[in-house]
PDB file of C-alpha atoms in Angstrom:
ATOM      1  CA  ALA A  16       7.388  24.151   5.214  1.00 75.00           C
ATOM      2  CA  GLU A  17       9.406  20.922   5.285  1.00 81.00           C
ATOM      3  CA  GLU A  18      12.081  22.354   7.611  1.00 84.00           C
ATOM      4  CA  MET A  19       9.472  23.916   9.898  1.00 86.00           C
ATOM      5  CA  LEU A  20       7.643  20.594  10.206  1.00 82.00           C
ATOM      6  CA  LYS A  21      10.873  18.746  10.930  1.00 86.00           C
ATOM      7  CA  LYS A  22      11.627  21.235  13.702  1.00 87.00           C
ATOM      8  CA  ALA A  23       8.064  20.937  15.026  1.00 87.00           C
ATOM      9  CA  HIS A  24       8.392  17.146  15.106  1.00 86.00           C
ATOM     10  CA  GLU A  25      11.746  17.410  16.890  1.00 88.00           C
ATOM     11  CA  ILE A  26      10.338  19.765  19.545  1.00 90.00           C
ATOM     12  CA  HIS A  27       7.184  17.671  20.102  1.00 88.00           C
ATOM     13  CA  SER A  28       9.330  14.544  20.434  1.00 87.00           C
ATOM     14  CA  ARG A  29      11.725  16.204  22.870  1.00 89.00           C
ATOM     15  CA  ILE A  30       8.968  17.415  25.204  1.00 91.00           C
ATOM     16  CA  GLY A  31       7.054  14.147  24.994  1.00 90.00           C
ATOM     17  CA  ASN A  32       4.038  15.466  23.036  1.00 91.00           C
ATOM     18  CA  ASP A  33       3.277  12.321  21.056  1.00 90.00           C
ATOM     19  CA  MET A  34       0.131  13.683  19.416  1.00 94.00           C
ATOM     20  CA  GLY A  35       1.929  16.786  18.200  1.00 93.00           C
ATOM     21  CA  SER A  36       4.784  14.646  16.916  1.00 92.00           C
ATOM     22  CA  ALA A  37       2.395  12.353  15.020  1.00 93.00           C
ATOM     23  CA  ASN A  38       0.480  15.278  13.515  1.00 91.00           C
ATOM     24  CA  ALA A  39       3.706  16.865  12.274  1.00 92.00           C
ATOM     25  CA  LEU A  40       4.717  13.557  10.686  1.00 93.00           C
ATOM     26  CA  ASP A  41       1.295  13.280   9.022  1.00 91.00           C
ATOM     27  CA  VAL A  42       1.676  16.643   7.308  1.00 92.00           C
ATOM     28  CA  LEU A  43       5.326  16.035   6.444  1.00 92.00           C
ATOM     29  CA  GLY A  44       4.426  12.676   4.883  1.00 91.00           C
ATOM     30  CA  SER A  45       1.697  14.335   2.822  1.00 90.00           C
ATOM     31  CA  ILE A  46       4.203  16.885   1.527  1.00 92.00           C
ATOM     32  CA  TYR A  47       6.609  14.126   0.487  1.00 90.00           C
ATOM     33  CA  ARG A  48       3.736  12.299  -1.229  1.00 88.00           C
ATOM     34  CA  ALA A  49       2.752  15.418  -3.185  1.00 84.00           C
ATOM     35  CA  GLN A  50       6.381  15.701  -4.321  1.00 85.00           C
ATOM     36  CA  SER A  51       6.445  12.022  -5.394  1.00 80.00           C
ATOM     37  CA  ARG A  52       9.109  11.309  -2.759  1.00 88.00           C
ATOM     38  CA  CYS A  53       7.488   7.965  -2.068  1.00 88.00           C
ATOM     39  CA  ARG A  54      10.168   6.331   0.056  1.00 91.00           C
ATOM     40  CA  GLU A  55      10.389   9.291   2.451  1.00 94.00           C
ATOM     41  CA  ALA A  56       6.612   9.610   2.534  1.00 93.00           C
ATOM     42  CA  GLU A  57       6.179   5.942   3.391  1.00 94.00           C
ATOM     43  CA  GLU A  58       8.777   6.026   6.179  1.00 95.00           C
ATOM     44  CA  THR A  59       7.303   9.196   7.688  1.00 94.00           C
ATOM     45  CA  LEU A  60       3.698   8.028   7.581  1.00 95.00           C
ATOM     46  CA  LYS A  61       4.578   4.632   9.063  1.00 95.00           C
ATOM     47  CA  LYS A  62       6.121   6.468  12.028  1.00 94.00           C
ATOM     48  CA  ALA A  63       2.962   8.583  12.343  1.00 94.00           C
ATOM     49  CA  HIS A  64       0.777   5.467  12.144  1.00 96.00           C
ATOM     50  CA  GLU A  65       2.824   3.798  14.888  1.00 95.00           C
ATOM     51  CA  ILE A  66       2.355   6.773  17.242  1.00 95.00           C
ATOM     52  CA  HIS A  67      -1.381   7.094  16.508  1.00 96.00           C
ATOM     53  CA  SER A  68      -1.773   3.351  17.173  1.00 96.00           C
ATOM     54  CA  ARG A  69       0.072   3.606  20.478  1.00 95.00           C
ATOM     55  CA  LEU A  70      -2.182   6.494  21.515  1.00 95.00           C
ATOM     56  CA  GLY A  71      -5.365   4.711  20.388  1.00 95.00           C
ATOM     57  CA  ASP A  72      -6.180   7.639  18.074  1.00 95.00           C
ATOM     58  CA  ASP A  73      -8.596   6.093  15.564  1.00 96.00           C
ATOM     59  CA  ARG A  74      -8.845   9.157  13.334  1.00 95.00           C
ATOM     60  CA  GLY A  75      -5.069   9.462  13.163  1.00 95.00           C
ATOM     61  CA  ILE A  76      -4.673   5.748  12.408  1.00 96.00           C
ATOM     62  CA  ALA A  77      -7.243   6.013   9.603  1.00 97.00           C
ATOM     63  CA  ASN A  78      -5.632   9.129   8.097  1.00 95.00           C
ATOM     64  CA  ALA A  79      -2.158   7.591   8.130  1.00 95.00           C
ATOM     65  CA  SER A  80      -3.493   4.319   6.673  1.00 96.00           C
ATOM     66  CA  HIS A  81      -5.307   6.229   3.920  1.00 96.00           C
ATOM     67  CA  ASN A  82      -2.202   8.229   3.021  1.00 94.00           C
ATOM     68  CA  LEU A  83      -0.073   5.088   2.997  1.00 96.00           C
ATOM     69  CA  GLY A  84      -2.630   3.433   0.725  1.00 95.00           C
ATOM     70  CA  SER A  85      -2.382   6.362  -1.671  1.00 93.00           C
ATOM     71  CA  ILE A  86       1.414   6.032  -1.763  1.00 93.00           C
ATOM     72  CA  TYR A  87       1.233   2.291  -2.443  1.00 93.00           C
ATOM     73  CA  ARG A  88      -1.369   2.906  -5.146  1.00 90.00           C
ATOM     74  CA  ALA A  89       0.899   5.455  -6.875  1.00 84.00           C
ATOM     75  CA  GLN A  90       3.608   2.775  -6.986  1.00 83.00           C
ATOM     76  CA  SER A  91       1.203   0.096  -8.285  1.00 79.00           C
ATOM     77  CA  ARG A  92       1.623  -1.841  -5.015  1.00 88.00           C
ATOM     78  CA  ASN A  93      -2.032  -2.743  -5.213  1.00 89.00           C
ATOM     79  CA  ARG A  94      -2.191  -5.453  -2.551  1.00 92.00           C
ATOM     80  CA  GLU A  95      -0.636  -3.196   0.091  1.00 95.00           C
ATOM     81  CA  ALA A  96      -2.754  -0.270  -1.079  1.00 95.00           C
ATOM     82  CA  GLU A  97      -5.946  -2.297  -0.774  1.00 96.00           C
ATOM     83  CA  GLU A  98      -5.069  -3.489   2.733  1.00 96.00           C
ATOM     84  CA  SER A  99      -4.298   0.048   3.959  1.00 96.00           C
ATOM     85  CA  LEU A 100      -7.386   1.591   2.368  1.00 97.00           C
ATOM     86  CA  LYS A 101      -9.696  -1.130   3.696  1.00 97.00           C
ATOM     87  CA  LYS A 102      -8.312  -0.479   7.165  1.00 97.00           C
ATOM     88  CA  ALA A 103      -8.874   3.269   6.753  1.00 97.00           C
ATOM     89  CA  HIS A 104     -12.409   2.703   5.425  1.00 97.00           C
ATOM     90  CA  GLU A 105     -13.317   0.408   8.318  1.00 97.00           C
ATOM     91  CA  ILE A 106     -12.169   2.944  10.925  1.00 97.00           C
ATOM     92  CA  TYR A 107     -13.752   5.941   9.192  1.00 97.00           C
ATOM     93  CA  SER A 108     -17.058   4.053   8.969  1.00 96.00           C
ATOM     94  CA  ARG A 109     -16.899   3.003  12.618  1.00 97.00           C
ATOM     95  CA  ILE A 110     -16.243   6.527  13.936  1.00 96.00           C
ATOM     96  CA  GLY A 111     -18.812   8.132  11.594  1.00 95.00           C
ATOM     97  CA  ASN A 112     -16.347  10.124   9.472  1.00 95.00           C
ATOM     98  CA  ASP A 113     -18.285  10.410   6.209  1.00 94.00           C
ATOM     99  CA  ARG A 114     -15.607  12.423   4.406  1.00 92.00           C
ATOM    100  CA  GLY A 115     -12.926   9.875   5.196  1.00 94.00           C
ATOM    101  CA  THR A 116     -15.237   6.972   4.313  1.00 95.00           C
ATOM    102  CA  GLU A 117     -16.120   8.357   0.899  1.00 93.00           C
ATOM    103  CA  ASN A 118     -12.511   9.217   0.030  1.00 93.00           C
ATOM    104  CA  ALA A 119     -11.315   5.728   0.991  1.00 96.00           C
ATOM    105  CA  LEU A 120     -14.063   4.219  -1.173  1.00 96.00           C
ATOM    106  CA  ASP A 121     -13.001   6.431  -4.105  1.00 94.00           C
ATOM    107  CA  ASP A 122      -9.439   5.153  -3.880  1.00 94.00           C
ATOM    108  CA  LEU A 123     -10.509   1.528  -3.381  1.00 96.00           C
ATOM    109  CA  GLY A 124     -12.667   1.827  -6.484  1.00 96.00           C
ATOM    110  CA  SER A 125      -9.662   3.031  -8.484  1.00 93.00           C
ATOM    111  CA  ILE A 126      -7.536   0.113  -7.275  1.00 94.00           C
ATOM    112  CA  TYR A 127     -10.245  -2.426  -8.129  1.00 96.00           C
ATOM    113  CA  ARG A 128     -10.639  -0.884 -11.591  1.00 94.00           C
ATOM    114  CA  ALA A 129      -6.874  -1.069 -12.199  1.00 88.00           C
ATOM    115  CA  GLN A 130      -7.061  -4.789 -11.421  1.00 90.00           C
ATOM    116  CA  SER A 131     -10.117  -5.303 -13.671  1.00 93.00           C
ATOM    117  CA  ARG A 132     -12.268  -6.063 -10.620  1.00 96.00           C
ATOM    118  CA  TYR A 133     -15.091  -4.038 -12.089  1.00 97.00           C
ATOM    119  CA  ARG A 134     -17.978  -5.257  -9.936  1.00 97.00           C
ATOM    120  CA  GLU A 135     -16.124  -4.312  -6.758  1.00 97.00           C
ATOM    121  CA  ALA A 136     -15.009  -1.013  -8.295  1.00 97.00           C
ATOM    122  CA  GLU A 137     -18.548  -0.082  -9.280  1.00 97.00           C
ATOM    123  CA  GLU A 138     -19.873  -1.031  -5.842  1.00 97.00           C
ATOM    124  CA  ALA A 139     -17.249   1.041  -3.999  1.00 96.00           C
ATOM    125  CA  LEU A 140     -17.642   4.071  -6.255  1.00 97.00           C
ATOM    126  CA  SER A 141     -21.458   3.945  -6.127  1.00 97.00           C
ATOM    127  CA  LYS A 142     -21.310   3.977  -2.315  1.00 95.00           C
ATOM    128  CA  ALA A 143     -18.850   6.880  -2.427  1.00 95.00           C
ATOM    129  CA  HIS A 144     -21.114   8.790  -4.817  1.00 96.00           C
ATOM    130  CA  GLU A 145     -24.086   8.227  -2.510  1.00 95.00           C
ATOM    131  CA  ILE A 146     -22.222   9.638   0.499  1.00 94.00           C
ATOM    132  CA  HIS A 147     -20.766  12.580  -1.445  1.00 94.00           C
ATOM    133  CA  SER A 148     -24.226  13.503  -2.727  1.00 95.00           C
ATOM    134  CA  ARG A 149     -25.868  13.132   0.685  1.00 94.00           C
ATOM    135  CA  ILE A 150     -23.479  15.501   2.434  1.00 93.00           C
ATOM    136  CA  GLY A 151     -23.380  17.968  -0.478  1.00 95.00           C
ATOM    137  CA  ASN A 152     -19.732  17.428  -1.428  1.00 94.00           C
ATOM    138  CA  GLU A 153     -19.733  18.463  -5.092  1.00 97.00           C
ATOM    139  CA  LEU A 154     -16.036  17.796  -5.646  1.00 96.00           C
ATOM    140  CA  GLY A 155     -16.398  14.309  -4.193  1.00 94.00           C
ATOM    141  CA  THR A 156     -19.531  13.699  -6.253  1.00 96.00           C
ATOM    142  CA  ALA A 157     -17.685  14.641  -9.437  1.00 97.00           C
ATOM    143  CA  ASN A 158     -14.688  12.465  -8.543  1.00 95.00           C
ATOM    144  CA  ALA A 159     -16.931   9.456  -7.871  1.00 96.00           C
ATOM    145  CA  LEU A 160     -18.731  10.019 -11.181  1.00 97.00           C
ATOM    146  CA  HIS A 161     -15.366  10.183 -12.931  1.00 97.00           C
ATOM    147  CA  GLY A 162     -14.374   6.869 -11.364  1.00 96.00           C
ATOM    148  CA  LEU A 163     -17.665   5.268 -12.336  1.00 97.00           C
ATOM    149  CA  GLY A 164     -17.377   6.594 -15.891  1.00 97.00           C
ATOM    150  CA  SER A 165     -13.877   5.167 -16.204  1.00 96.00           C
ATOM    151  CA  THR A 166     -15.130   1.827 -14.854  1.00 97.00           C
ATOM    152  CA  TYR A 167     -17.968   1.735 -17.405  1.00 97.00           C
ATOM    153  CA  ARG A 168     -15.503   2.603 -20.163  1.00 95.00           C
ATOM    154  CA  ALA A 169     -13.207  -0.268 -19.181  1.00 94.00           C
ATOM    155  CA  GLN A 170     -16.193  -2.618 -19.591  1.00 95.00           C
ATOM    156  CA  LEU A 171     -17.075  -1.098 -22.999  1.00 95.00           C
ATOM    157  CA  ARG A 172     -20.318   0.297 -21.566  1.00 96.00           C
ATOM    158  CA  ASN A 173     -19.687   3.353 -23.683  1.00 96.00           C
ATOM    159  CA  CYS A 174     -23.066   5.122 -23.459  1.00 96.00           C
ATOM    160  CA  GLU A 175     -23.062   4.940 -19.649  1.00 97.00           C
ATOM    161  CA  ALA A 176     -19.420   5.997 -19.586  1.00 97.00           C
ATOM    162  CA  GLU A 177     -19.987   9.076 -21.749  1.00 97.00           C
ATOM    163  CA  GLU A 178     -23.086  10.171 -19.828  1.00 98.00           C
ATOM    164  CA  THR A 179     -21.364   9.760 -16.449  1.00 98.00           C
ATOM    165  CA  LEU A 180     -18.123  11.466 -17.498  1.00 98.00           C
ATOM    166  CA  LYS A 181     -20.033  14.430 -18.937  1.00 98.00           C
ATOM    167  CA  LYS A 182     -21.780  14.852 -15.574  1.00 98.00           C
ATOM    168  CA  ALA A 183     -18.390  14.777 -13.837  1.00 98.00           C
ATOM    169  CA  HIS A 184     -17.011  17.325 -16.312  1.00 98.00           C
ATOM    170  CA  ASP A 185     -19.968  19.665 -15.823  1.00 98.00           C
ATOM    171  CA  ILE A 186     -19.583  19.658 -12.026  1.00 98.00           C
ATOM    172  CA  HIS A 187     -15.827  20.180 -12.159  1.00 98.00           C
ATOM    173  CA  SER A 188     -16.273  23.055 -14.611  1.00 98.00           C
ATOM    174  CA  ARG A 189     -18.991  24.683 -12.492  1.00 98.00           C
ATOM    175  CA  ILE A 190     -16.958  24.619  -9.276  1.00 98.00           C
ATOM    176  CA  GLY A 191     -13.775  25.748 -11.039  1.00 97.00           C
ATOM    177  CA  ASN A 192     -11.744  22.567 -10.512  1.00 97.00           C
ATOM    178  CA  ASP A 193      -9.322  22.707 -13.427  1.00 98.00           C
ATOM    179  CA  LEU A 194      -7.646  19.375 -12.679  1.00 97.00           C
ATOM    180  CA  GLY A 195     -10.956  17.509 -12.502  1.00 97.00           C
ATOM    181  CA  THR A 196     -12.167  19.220 -15.674  1.00 98.00           C
ATOM    182  CA  ALA A 197      -9.017  18.197 -17.544  1.00 98.00           C
ATOM    183  CA  ASN A 198      -9.173  14.625 -16.224  1.00 97.00           C
ATOM    184  CA  ALA A 199     -12.768  14.222 -17.411  1.00 98.00           C
ATOM    185  CA  LEU A 200     -11.902  15.652 -20.831  1.00 98.00           C
ATOM    186  CA  GLN A 201      -8.923  13.323 -21.122  1.00 97.00           C
ATOM    187  CA  VAL A 202     -11.010  10.197 -20.480  1.00 97.00           C
ATOM    188  CA  LEU A 203     -13.826  11.456 -22.718  1.00 98.00           C
ATOM    189  CA  GLY A 204     -11.257  12.071 -25.455  1.00 98.00           C
ATOM    190  CA  ASP A 205      -9.940   8.525 -25.128  1.00 96.00           C
ATOM    191  CA  LEU A 206     -13.498   7.200 -25.207  1.00 97.00           C
ATOM    192  CA  HIS A 207     -14.194   9.055 -28.461  1.00 97.00           C
ATOM    193  CA  ARG A 208     -10.855   7.852 -29.869  1.00 96.00           C
ATOM    194  CA  THR A 209     -11.692   4.193 -29.271  1.00 94.00           C
ATOM    195  CA  GLN A 210     -15.027   4.760 -31.027  1.00 95.00           C
ATOM    196  CA  SER A 211     -13.198   6.309 -34.020  1.00 94.00           C
ATOM    197  CA  SER A 212     -14.880   9.688 -33.363  1.00 96.00           C
ATOM    198  CA  TYR A 213     -11.611  11.403 -34.131  1.00 96.00           C
ATOM    199  CA  GLN A 214     -12.790  15.005 -34.298  1.00 97.00           C
ATOM    200  CA  GLU A 215     -14.526  14.851 -30.908  1.00 97.00           C
ATOM    201  CA  ALA A 216     -11.521  13.015 -29.473  1.00 98.00           C
ATOM    202  CA  GLU A 217      -9.042  15.635 -30.649  1.00 98.00           C
ATOM    203  CA  GLU A 218     -11.216  18.475 -29.341  1.00 98.00           C
ATOM    204  CA  CYS A 219     -11.487  16.926 -25.864  1.00 98.00           C
ATOM    205  CA  LEU A 220      -7.833  15.962 -25.668  1.00 98.00           C
ATOM    206  CA  THR A 221      -6.615  19.353 -26.886  1.00 97.00           C
ATOM    207  CA  LYS A 222      -8.741  21.130 -24.276  1.00 98.00           C
ATOM    208  CA  ALA A 223      -7.420  18.802 -21.596  1.00 98.00           C
ATOM    209  CA  GLN A 224      -3.837  19.364 -22.754  1.00 97.00           C
ATOM    210  CA  ASN A 225      -4.260  23.147 -22.563  1.00 97.00           C
ATOM    211  CA  ILE A 226      -5.523  22.909 -18.974  1.00 98.00           C
ATOM    212  CA  TYR A 227      -2.784  20.518 -17.865  1.00 97.00           C
ATOM    213  CA  SER A 228      -0.154  22.843 -19.343  1.00 96.00           C
ATOM    214  CA  LEU A 229      -1.716  25.820 -17.585  1.00 97.00           C
ATOM    215  CA  ILE A 230      -1.672  24.131 -14.171  1.00 96.00           C
ATOM    216  CA  ARG A 231       1.720  22.478 -14.854  1.00 95.00           C
ATOM    217  CA  ASP A 232       0.538  18.919 -14.330  1.00 96.00           C
ATOM    218  CA  ASP A 233       3.234  16.756 -15.945  1.00 96.00           C
ATOM    219  CA  LEU A 234       1.417  13.458 -15.420  1.00 94.00           C
ATOM    220  CA  GLY A 235      -1.785  14.771 -16.985  1.00 96.00           C
ATOM    221  CA  THR A 236       0.228  16.363 -19.782  1.00 97.00           C
ATOM    222  CA  GLY A 237       1.960  13.073 -20.498  1.00 97.00           C
ATOM    223  CA  ASN A 238      -1.275  11.075 -20.469  1.00 97.00           C
ATOM    224  CA  THR A 239      -2.969  13.454 -22.878  1.00 98.00           C
ATOM    225  CA  LEU A 240       0.027  13.610 -25.219  1.00 98.00           C
ATOM    226  CA  ARG A 241       0.085   9.810 -25.262  1.00 98.00           C
ATOM    227  CA  SER A 242      -3.636   9.706 -26.112  1.00 98.00           C
ATOM    228  CA  LEU A 243      -3.122  12.258 -28.880  1.00 98.00           C
ATOM    229  CA  GLY A 244      -0.210  10.171 -30.158  1.00 98.00           C
ATOM    230  CA  ARG A 245      -2.442   7.111 -30.327  1.00 97.00           C
ATOM    231  CA  LEU A 246      -5.092   9.167 -32.108  1.00 98.00           C
ATOM    232  CA  PHE A 247      -2.613  10.329 -34.757  1.00 98.00           C
ATOM    233  CA  SER A 248      -1.339   6.748 -35.139  1.00 96.00           C
ATOM    234  CA  GLN A 249      -4.891   5.614 -35.834  1.00 96.00           C
ATOM    235  CA  ARG A 250      -5.049   8.320 -38.506  1.00 96.00           C
ATOM    236  CA  ARG A 251      -1.749   6.971 -39.902  1.00 96.00           C
ATOM    237  CA  GLN A 252      -0.003  10.271 -39.194  1.00 97.00           C
ATOM    238  CA  TYR A 253       3.021   8.500 -37.798  1.00 96.00           C
ATOM    239  CA  GLU A 254       5.555  11.335 -37.700  1.00 95.00           C
ATOM    240  CA  GLU A 255       3.156  13.490 -35.682  1.00 97.00           C
ATOM    241  CA  ALA A 256       2.371  10.520 -33.420  1.00 97.00           C
ATOM    242  CA  GLN A 257       6.079   9.873 -32.850  1.00 97.00           C
ATOM    243  CA  SER A 258       6.621  13.498 -31.821  1.00 97.00           C
ATOM    244  CA  LEU A 259       3.686  13.363 -29.397  1.00 98.00           C
ATOM    245  CA  PHE A 260       4.897  10.119 -27.812  1.00 98.00           C
ATOM    246  CA  CYS A 261       8.371  11.637 -27.328  1.00 98.00           C
ATOM    247  CA  GLN A 262       6.825  14.707 -25.692  1.00 98.00           C
ATOM    248  CA  ALA A 263       4.794  12.423 -23.418  1.00 98.00           C
ATOM    249  CA  LEU A 264       7.959  10.571 -22.383  1.00 98.00           C
ATOM    250  CA  SER A 265       9.630  13.888 -21.513  1.00 97.00           C
ATOM    251  CA  ALA A 266       6.658  14.845 -19.340  1.00 97.00           C
ATOM    252  CA  TYR A 267       6.783  11.490 -17.536  1.00 96.00           C
ATOM    253  CA  SER A 268      10.515  11.908 -16.951  1.00 95.00           C
ATOM    254  CA  ARG A 269       9.910  15.308 -15.372  1.00 94.00           C
ATOM    255  CA  LYS A 270       7.296  13.687 -13.144  1.00 90.00           C
ATOM    256  CA  GLY A 271       9.546  10.730 -12.381  1.00 88.00           C
ATOM    257  CA  SER A 272       6.968   8.176 -13.533  1.00 90.00           C
ATOM    258  CA  SER A 273       8.829   5.179 -14.930  1.00 91.00           C
ATOM    259  CA  PHE A 274       5.535   3.238 -14.963  1.00 90.00           C
ATOM    260  CA  SER A 275       3.989   5.710 -17.415  1.00 94.00           C
ATOM    261  CA  ARG A 276       7.146   5.691 -19.541  1.00 96.00           C
ATOM    262  CA  ALA A 277       6.908   1.906 -19.782  1.00 95.00           C
ATOM    263  CA  GLN A 278       3.261   2.188 -20.866  1.00 95.00           C
ATOM    264  CA  THR A 279       4.154   4.690 -23.613  1.00 97.00           C
ATOM    265  CA  LEU A 280       7.388   3.291 -25.068  1.00 97.00           C
ATOM    266  CA  PRO A 281       5.698   0.362 -26.900  1.00 95.00           C
ATOM    267  CA  PHE A 282       3.395   2.796 -28.725  1.00 96.00           C
ATOM    268  CA  LEU A 283       6.444   4.817 -29.784  1.00 97.00           C
ATOM    269  CA  ALA A 284       8.137   1.587 -30.893  1.00 95.00           C
ATOM    270  CA  GLU A 285       5.181   0.776 -33.142  1.00 94.00           C
ATOM    271  CA  THR A 286       5.581   4.080 -34.981  1.00 95.00           C
ATOM    272  CA  TYR A 287       9.280   3.300 -35.475  1.00 95.00           C
ATOM    273  CA  VAL A 288       8.483  -0.183 -36.809  1.00 92.00           C
ATOM    274  CA  ILE A 289       5.908   1.151 -39.271  1.00 92.00           C
ATOM    275  CA  GLN A 290       8.490   3.640 -40.559  1.00 92.00           C
ATOM    276  CA  GLY A 291      11.189   0.955 -40.781  1.00 92.00           C
ATOM    277  CA  ASN A 292      13.317   2.293 -37.918  1.00 93.00           C
ATOM    278  CA  PHE A 293      13.953  -1.068 -36.273  1.00 91.00           C
ATOM    279  CA  LEU A 294      16.948  -0.043 -34.158  1.00 93.00           C
ATOM    280  CA  GLU A 295      15.003   2.765 -32.479  1.00 95.00           C
ATOM    281  CA  ALA A 296      12.068   0.400 -32.000  1.00 93.00           C
ATOM    282  CA  GLU A 297      14.283  -2.174 -30.299  1.00 91.00           C
ATOM    283  CA  GLU A 298      15.762   0.465 -27.974  1.00 95.00           C
ATOM    284  CA  SER A 299      12.294   1.618 -26.936  1.00 95.00           C
ATOM    285  CA  LEU A 300      11.073  -1.929 -26.348  1.00 93.00           C
ATOM    286  CA  ASN A 301      14.176  -2.804 -24.341  1.00 93.00           C
ATOM    287  CA  GLU A 302      13.645   0.179 -22.049  1.00 95.00           C
ATOM    288  CA  ALA A 303       9.958  -0.677 -21.568  1.00 94.00           C
ATOM    289  CA  LEU A 304      10.798  -4.317 -20.784  1.00 92.00           C
ATOM    290  CA  ILE A 305      13.510  -3.375 -18.286  1.00 94.00           C
ATOM    291  CA  ILE A 306      11.137  -1.056 -16.425  1.00 94.00           C
ATOM    292  CA  GLY A 307       8.467  -3.763 -16.376  1.00 91.00           C
ATOM    293  CA  ILE A 308      10.957  -6.220 -14.863  1.00 92.00           C
ATOM    294  CA  GLN A 309      12.156  -3.657 -12.310  1.00 91.00           C
ATOM    295  CA  LEU A 310       8.567  -2.945 -11.257  1.00 85.00           C
ATOM    296  CA  ASN A 311       7.694  -6.665 -11.328  1.00 84.00           C
ATOM    297  CA  ASP A 312       4.671  -5.830 -13.488  1.00 82.00           C
ATOM    298  CA  GLU A 313       3.735  -8.615 -15.912  1.00 84.00           C
ATOM    299  CA  ARG A 314       1.427  -6.398 -17.981  1.00 82.00           C
ATOM    300  CA  LEU A 315       4.223  -3.880 -18.581  1.00 85.00           C
ATOM    301  CA  GLN A 316       6.468  -6.749 -19.679  1.00 86.00           C
ATOM    302  CA  ALA A 317       3.858  -8.294 -21.976  1.00 87.00           C
ATOM    303  CA  HIS A 318       3.208  -5.305 -24.262  1.00 84.00           C
ATOM    304  CA  PRO A 319       6.781  -4.828 -25.569  1.00 83.00           C
ATOM    305  CA  LEU A 320       7.186  -8.589 -26.017  1.00 83.00           C
ATOM    306  CA  GLU A 321       3.988  -8.747 -28.084  1.00 82.00           C
ATOM    307  CA  ILE A 322       5.266  -5.988 -30.382  1.00 77.00           C
ATOM    308  CA  CYS A 323       8.681  -7.611 -30.604  1.00 71.00           C
ATOM    309  CA  HIS A 324       7.254 -10.966 -31.650  1.00 69.00           C
ATOM    310  CA  GLY A 325       4.642  -9.511 -33.949  1.00 64.00           C
ATOM    311  CA  TYR A 326       6.414  -6.719 -35.774  1.00 62.00           C
ATOM    312  CA  LEU A 327      10.200  -6.674 -35.600  1.00 53.00           C
ATOM    313  CA  ALA A 328      11.913  -7.800 -38.752  1.00 47.00           C
ATOM    314  CA  PRO A 329      13.883 -11.063 -38.869  1.00 46.00           C
ATOM    315  CA  GLY A 330      17.235 -10.614 -37.200  1.00 45.00           C
ATOM    316  CA  GLN A 331      15.882  -8.031 -34.750  1.00 48.00           C
ATOM    317  CA  SER A 332      15.469  -9.075 -31.135  1.00 42.00           C
ATOM    318  CA  THR A 333      14.750  -7.601 -27.747  1.00 40.00           C
ATOM    319  CA  ALA A 334      17.179  -8.616 -25.026  1.00 36.00           C
TER     320      ALA A 334
END
């Protein structure tokens, strides 16, 4: 598909068919994004956006802006993601494209939630849910409910979170969306874990893990293994937790997600510290800190430093 699209773009460019060239770039950029080839995706979609802008093609501009926003979001470039998604949302709303409007709102809600801007997240996701429901888009409705449930959970509004996430899970299950089903189970499992409902947490997380493995979703697999590792740590089953964290790191490496590795390494380090393996703990914390610095993410840098200062034995240090 990639080679065919490159050839299509070359032909459209040679014969002066700008719209055909832009459309080929749009699809090619989406393929790169799905493969986590973020640099190539960004370059390709920027070219598409430039052509759509020159042609005055509002729908094309909005689609390219939305896809660029998704790429920035995947790289935690939240400011750029927000700008691109707001632009896409404004155009979709102006031209009456409900599907584009609701999808842009979904993604904006996720960005706001990641930045702890919960009021804005809830507002965006509620609007998205309203549009999804009005036009009968069950998948969109479930995704918006999932986003709202995750937003409630982040605010410790646990009853609302559980009720909303169960609704999302039920819709995903009914329409046969395995990824959505697993995602809802994963968040529900984490919710139960933080409430010390360990049996319910393990059941949800194990079901989610089985689905992620079946559909070969490395990111979902890693997230669920990390949650299970935290669950076993809370049960003081540290050897099992250590194994789960290591499996999660392997899944993130396969996916190429250094951000997720940096989130997980401090939890692994804690299991090493508790078992007296200070050298391994220091190595894990060093790697997490280096990734945090490379990504210029203060939160990723803070977690390993907190563990270093709070737990490592005298004489141990993190460079």
